Short mmCIF file of N, CA and C in Angstrom, two decimals:
data_model
loop_
_atom_site.label_atom_id
_atom_site.label_comp_id
_atom_site.label_asym_id
_atom_site.label_seq_id
_atom_site.Cartn_x
_atom_site.Cartn_y
_atom_site.Cartn_z
N MET H 527 2.80 12.50 -7.36
CA MET H 527 1.87 11.03 -8.03
C MET H 527 1.11 12.02 -8.58
N ASN H 528 0.81 11.28 -9.69
CA ASN H 528 0.09 11.99 -10.71
C ASN H 528 -1.79 12.16 -10.53
N HIS H 529 -2.19 13.31 -10.65
CA HIS H 529 -3.73 13.37 -10.70
C HIS H 529 -4.45 12.52 -10.21
N SER H 530 -4.21 11.29 -11.16
CA SER H 530 -5.24 10.38 -11.40
C SER H 530 -5.26 9.15 -10.41
N ASP H 531 -3.83 9.13 -10.03
CA ASP H 531 -3.35 7.87 -9.31
C ASP H 531 -3.23 8.62 -7.81
N HIS H 532 -3.29 9.79 -7.66
CA HIS H 532 -3.57 10.48 -6.30
C HIS H 532 -5.04 9.85 -5.92
N SER H 533 -5.80 10.78 -7.37
CA SER H 533 -7.04 10.26 -7.06
C SER H 533 -7.59 8.64 -6.69
N ASP H 534 -7.67 8.25 -7.55
CA ASP H 534 -7.50 6.11 -6.93
C ASP H 534 -6.89 5.91 -5.86
N VAL H 535 -5.80 6.12 -5.43
CA VAL H 535 -5.26 5.79 -3.72
C VAL H 535 -6.69 6.45 -3.16
N THR H 536 -6.69 7.89 -3.03
CA THR H 536 -7.84 8.02 -1.61
C THR H 536 -8.94 7.70 -2.29
N LYS H 537 -9.61 7.32 -3.16
CA LYS H 537 -10.70 6.33 -3.29
C LYS H 537 -10.61 5.07 -2.16
N ARG H 538 -9.66 4.69 -2.30
CA ARG H 538 -9.22 3.21 -2.46
C ARG H 538 -9.69 3.30 -0.90
N LEU H 539 -8.75 4.42 -0.46
CA LEU H 539 -8.05 4.48 1.03
C LEU H 539 -9.53 4.56 2.02
N LYS H 540 -10.87 5.54 1.19
CA LYS H 540 -11.95 5.54 1.76
C LYS H 540 -12.62 4.34 2.12
N ASN H 541 -12.23 3.73 1.09
CA ASN H 541 -12.94 2.40 0.95
C ASN H 541 -12.51 1.41 1.90
N VAL H 542 -11.12 1.89 2.13
CA VAL H 542 -10.79 0.49 3.17
C VAL H 542 -11.22 0.90 4.72
N GLU H 543 -11.08 2.06 4.51
CA GLU H 543 -11.69 3.07 5.84
C GLU H 543 -13.14 2.66 6.21
N GLY H 544 -13.75 2.72 5.29
CA GLY H 544 -15.15 2.01 5.56
C GLY H 544 -14.89 0.73 6.18
N HIS H 545 -14.47 -0.13 5.24
CA HIS H 545 -14.10 -1.25 5.37
C HIS H 545 -14.08 -2.02 7.05
N ILE H 546 -13.06 -1.20 7.64
CA ILE H 546 -12.58 -0.73 8.53
C ILE H 546 -13.59 -1.27 9.57
N ARG H 547 -14.07 0.16 9.54
CA ARG H 547 -15.73 0.38 10.24
C ARG H 547 -16.67 -0.31 10.57
N GLY H 548 -16.55 -1.71 9.38
CA GLY H 548 -17.51 -2.63 9.04
C GLY H 548 -17.13 -4.04 9.45
N ILE H 549 -15.45 -4.26 10.17
CA ILE H 549 -15.25 -4.92 10.21
C ILE H 549 -15.16 -5.09 11.98
N ALA H 550 -15.10 -3.45 12.64
CA ALA H 550 -15.41 -3.19 14.02
C ALA H 550 -16.74 -3.21 14.36
N ARG H 551 -17.67 -3.11 13.78
CA ARG H 551 -18.65 -3.48 13.96
C ARG H 551 -18.88 -4.97 14.29
N MET H 552 -18.34 -5.13 13.02
CA MET H 552 -18.42 -7.08 12.96
C MET H 552 -18.30 -7.64 14.70
N VAL H 553 -16.65 -7.16 14.86
CA VAL H 553 -16.42 -7.44 16.11
C VAL H 553 -17.31 -7.87 17.50
N GLU H 554 -17.74 -5.50 17.52
CA GLU H 554 -19.01 -5.52 18.08
C GLU H 554 -19.73 -6.52 18.38
N GLU H 555 -20.44 -6.54 17.08
CA GLU H 555 -21.70 -7.40 17.18
C GLU H 555 -21.59 -8.89 16.89
N ASP H 556 -19.93 -9.85 17.57
CA ASP H 556 -19.24 -11.24 17.78
C ASP H 556 -19.83 -12.22 16.59
N ALA H 557 -20.09 -11.28 15.39
CA ALA H 557 -19.50 -11.71 14.11
C ALA H 557 -19.09 -13.59 14.22
N TYR H 558 -19.57 -14.39 13.47
CA TYR H 558 -18.82 -15.34 13.28
C TYR H 558 -17.26 -15.18 12.59
N CYS H 559 -15.89 -15.53 13.41
CA CYS H 559 -14.80 -15.40 13.91
C CYS H 559 -14.94 -15.03 11.89
N ILE H 560 -15.22 -16.46 11.68
CA ILE H 560 -14.09 -16.59 9.93
C ILE H 560 -14.89 -15.74 8.80
N ASP H 561 -15.81 -14.81 9.60
CA ASP H 561 -16.22 -13.78 8.75
C ASP H 561 -15.71 -12.71 8.41
N VAL H 562 -15.31 -12.43 10.19
CA VAL H 562 -14.43 -11.49 10.50
C VAL H 562 -12.94 -11.72 9.83
N ILE H 563 -12.27 -12.76 9.85
CA ILE H 563 -11.28 -12.95 9.21
C ILE H 563 -11.59 -12.63 7.51
N ARG H 564 -12.41 -13.56 6.97
CA ARG H 564 -12.54 -13.39 5.96
C ARG H 564 -12.51 -11.71 5.50
N GLN H 565 -13.06 -10.97 6.15
CA GLN H 565 -13.04 -9.24 5.81
C GLN H 565 -12.38 -8.29 6.10
N VAL H 566 -11.29 -9.30 6.92
CA VAL H 566 -9.57 -8.39 7.57
C VAL H 566 -9.02 -8.76 6.19
N GLN H 567 -8.72 -10.50 5.23
CA GLN H 567 -8.20 -10.22 4.24
C GLN H 567 -8.14 -9.39 3.29
N ALA H 568 -9.61 -9.27 3.19
CA ALA H 568 -10.36 -8.74 1.61
C ALA H 568 -9.09 -6.50 2.45
N ALA H 569 -9.40 -6.56 3.51
CA ALA H 569 -9.10 -4.69 3.57
C ALA H 569 -7.31 -5.10 3.20
N GLN H 570 -7.13 -6.32 3.97
CA GLN H 570 -6.02 -6.26 3.85
C GLN H 570 -5.36 -6.16 2.16
N ALA H 571 -5.81 -7.08 1.67
CA ALA H 571 -5.94 -6.82 -0.29
C ALA H 571 -5.72 -5.38 -0.75
N ALA H 572 -7.26 -5.24 -0.06
CA ALA H 572 -7.01 -3.88 -0.44
C ALA H 572 -5.69 -3.15 -0.06
N LEU H 573 -5.39 -2.28 1.09
CA LEU H 573 -4.37 -2.14 1.36
C LEU H 573 -3.22 -2.25 0.90
N ASN H 574 -2.52 -3.75 0.26
CA ASN H 574 -2.01 -3.79 -0.17
C ASN H 574 -2.01 -3.55 -1.95
N LYS H 575 -3.00 -3.69 -2.97
CA LYS H 575 -2.72 -2.72 -3.99
C LYS H 575 -2.72 -1.28 -4.43
N VAL H 576 -3.44 -0.27 -2.55
CA VAL H 576 -3.15 1.03 -2.94
C VAL H 576 -1.25 0.96 -2.71
N SER H 577 -0.77 0.10 -1.54
CA SER H 577 0.71 -0.04 -2.10
C SER H 577 1.61 -0.34 -3.32
N LYS H 578 0.93 -1.39 -3.58
CA LYS H 578 1.39 -1.17 -5.63
C LYS H 578 1.45 -0.23 -6.05
N ILE H 579 -0.01 0.33 -6.15
CA ILE H 579 -0.32 2.01 -6.62
C ILE H 579 0.99 2.79 -6.39
N VAL H 580 1.10 3.20 -5.53
CA VAL H 580 1.68 3.92 -4.20
C VAL H 580 3.37 4.12 -4.89
N LEU H 581 3.66 2.40 -4.95
CA LEU H 581 5.37 2.29 -5.21
C LEU H 581 5.35 2.33 -6.82
N GLU H 582 4.52 1.74 -7.74
CA GLU H 582 4.64 2.00 -9.09
C GLU H 582 5.11 3.43 -9.67
N GLU H 583 4.05 4.02 -8.86
CA GLU H 583 4.23 5.63 -9.54
C GLU H 583 5.58 6.50 -8.41
N HIS H 584 5.99 6.04 -7.36
CA HIS H 584 7.70 5.85 -6.88
C HIS H 584 8.64 5.88 -7.24
N MET H 585 8.21 4.08 -8.26
CA MET H 585 9.16 3.87 -9.14
C MET H 585 9.39 4.48 -10.50
N HIS H 586 8.34 4.95 -11.08
CA HIS H 586 8.48 5.62 -12.05
C HIS H 586 8.73 7.29 -12.22
N SER H 587 8.79 7.64 -10.82
CA SER H 587 9.25 8.73 -10.28
C SER H 587 10.41 9.36 -9.98
N CYS H 588 10.44 9.46 -8.42
CA CYS H 588 11.47 9.45 -8.03
C CYS H 588 12.63 8.46 -8.00
N VAL H 589 12.34 6.91 -8.60
CA VAL H 589 13.84 6.25 -8.71
C VAL H 589 14.11 6.79 -9.95
N ILE H 590 13.59 6.45 -11.25
CA ILE H 590 13.99 7.06 -12.03
C ILE H 590 14.90 8.23 -12.28
N THR H 591 14.08 9.45 -11.82
CA THR H 591 14.84 10.74 -11.54
C THR H 591 16.19 10.39 -10.79
N ALA H 592 16.22 9.43 -9.47
CA ALA H 592 17.20 9.73 -8.92
C ALA H 592 18.46 8.47 -10.07
N ILE H 593 17.89 7.80 -10.56
CA ILE H 593 19.36 6.87 -11.12
C ILE H 593 19.25 7.12 -12.11
N GLN H 594 18.86 8.31 -13.15
CA GLN H 594 19.36 8.95 -14.13
C GLN H 594 20.14 10.31 -13.40
N GLY H 595 20.08 10.68 -12.81
CA GLY H 595 20.91 11.88 -11.89
C GLY H 595 22.64 11.52 -12.13
N GLU H 596 23.14 12.17 -11.95
CA GLU H 596 24.62 11.64 -11.13
C GLU H 596 24.73 11.82 -9.53
N ASP H 597 24.35 11.79 -9.08
CA ASP H 597 24.54 11.74 -7.66
C ASP H 597 24.33 9.74 -7.10
N ALA H 598 25.80 9.46 -7.43
CA ALA H 598 25.90 7.81 -6.61
C ALA H 598 25.07 7.48 -5.33
N SER H 599 25.09 9.11 -4.24
CA SER H 599 24.77 7.81 -3.00
C SER H 599 23.49 8.23 -2.80
N GLU H 600 22.62 8.79 -3.77
CA GLU H 600 21.47 9.25 -4.18
C GLU H 600 20.47 7.99 -4.81
N ARG H 601 21.47 7.93 -5.91
CA ARG H 601 20.44 6.27 -6.60
C ARG H 601 20.91 5.01 -5.34
N GLU H 602 21.88 5.30 -4.58
CA GLU H 602 21.89 4.02 -3.65
C GLU H 602 21.14 4.38 -2.66
N ARG H 603 20.55 5.34 -2.24
CA ARG H 603 19.53 5.55 -1.27
C ARG H 603 18.56 5.12 -2.20
N VAL H 604 17.86 5.51 -2.83
CA VAL H 604 16.52 4.75 -3.60
C VAL H 604 16.53 3.63 -3.49
N LEU H 605 17.58 2.72 -3.70
CA LEU H 605 17.30 1.43 -4.33
C LEU H 605 17.97 0.71 -2.62
N GLN H 606 17.64 1.25 -1.31
CA GLN H 606 18.15 0.53 -0.32
C GLN H 606 16.33 0.83 0.69
N GLU H 607 16.07 1.91 0.06
CA GLU H 607 14.65 2.22 0.22
C GLU H 607 13.62 0.84 -0.08
N ILE H 608 14.14 0.35 -1.30
CA ILE H 608 13.05 -0.36 -2.01
C ILE H 608 13.24 -1.53 -1.29
N ALA H 609 14.27 -2.17 -1.15
CA ALA H 609 14.98 -2.97 -0.99
C ALA H 609 14.44 -3.04 0.89
N GLU H 610 14.42 -2.06 1.16
CA GLU H 610 13.45 -1.97 2.90
C GLU H 610 12.25 -2.51 2.60
N VAL H 611 11.52 -1.68 2.07
CA VAL H 611 9.88 -1.88 1.91
C VAL H 611 9.68 -3.44 1.41
N TYR H 612 11.13 -3.86 0.65
CA TYR H 612 10.19 -5.17 0.23
C TYR H 612 10.32 -6.22 1.64
N ASP H 613 11.54 -5.82 1.83
CA ASP H 613 12.00 -6.96 3.38
C ASP H 613 10.90 -6.55 3.90
N GLU H 614 10.77 -5.79 4.76
CA GLU H 614 9.00 -5.49 5.06
C GLU H 614 8.30 -5.89 5.06
N ALA H 615 7.91 -5.66 3.78
CA ALA H 615 6.20 -6.52 2.88
C ALA H 615 6.27 -8.12 2.85
N THR H 616 7.60 -8.80 2.90
CA THR H 616 7.45 -10.16 3.07
C THR H 616 7.75 -10.59 4.77
N LYS H 617 7.70 -9.49 5.52
CA LYS H 617 8.02 -10.54 6.91
C LYS H 617 6.84 -10.76 7.44
N VAL H 618 6.61 -12.69 7.86
CA VAL H 618 5.19 -12.81 8.47
C VAL H 618 5.09 -12.29 9.98
#
């Protein structure tokens, strides 16, 4: 991951970490359920953004390298990984 993306991801994860602590406080303080759910959804959206950034970087580095390489099994492996990540992301 390049330095800019690494810094952005680290910053976003620290923000999510603080957000999660805030949600835990809300639960401990018996906050209104819908408010808790909205904050959980906001944290999930932030994590989804982190995942998107990491996946884009992976595709622009590791996947391109494998596709341009001569090792057919490596190409298949990285493509299978992408399919598996997509499958996990679309599970309900």
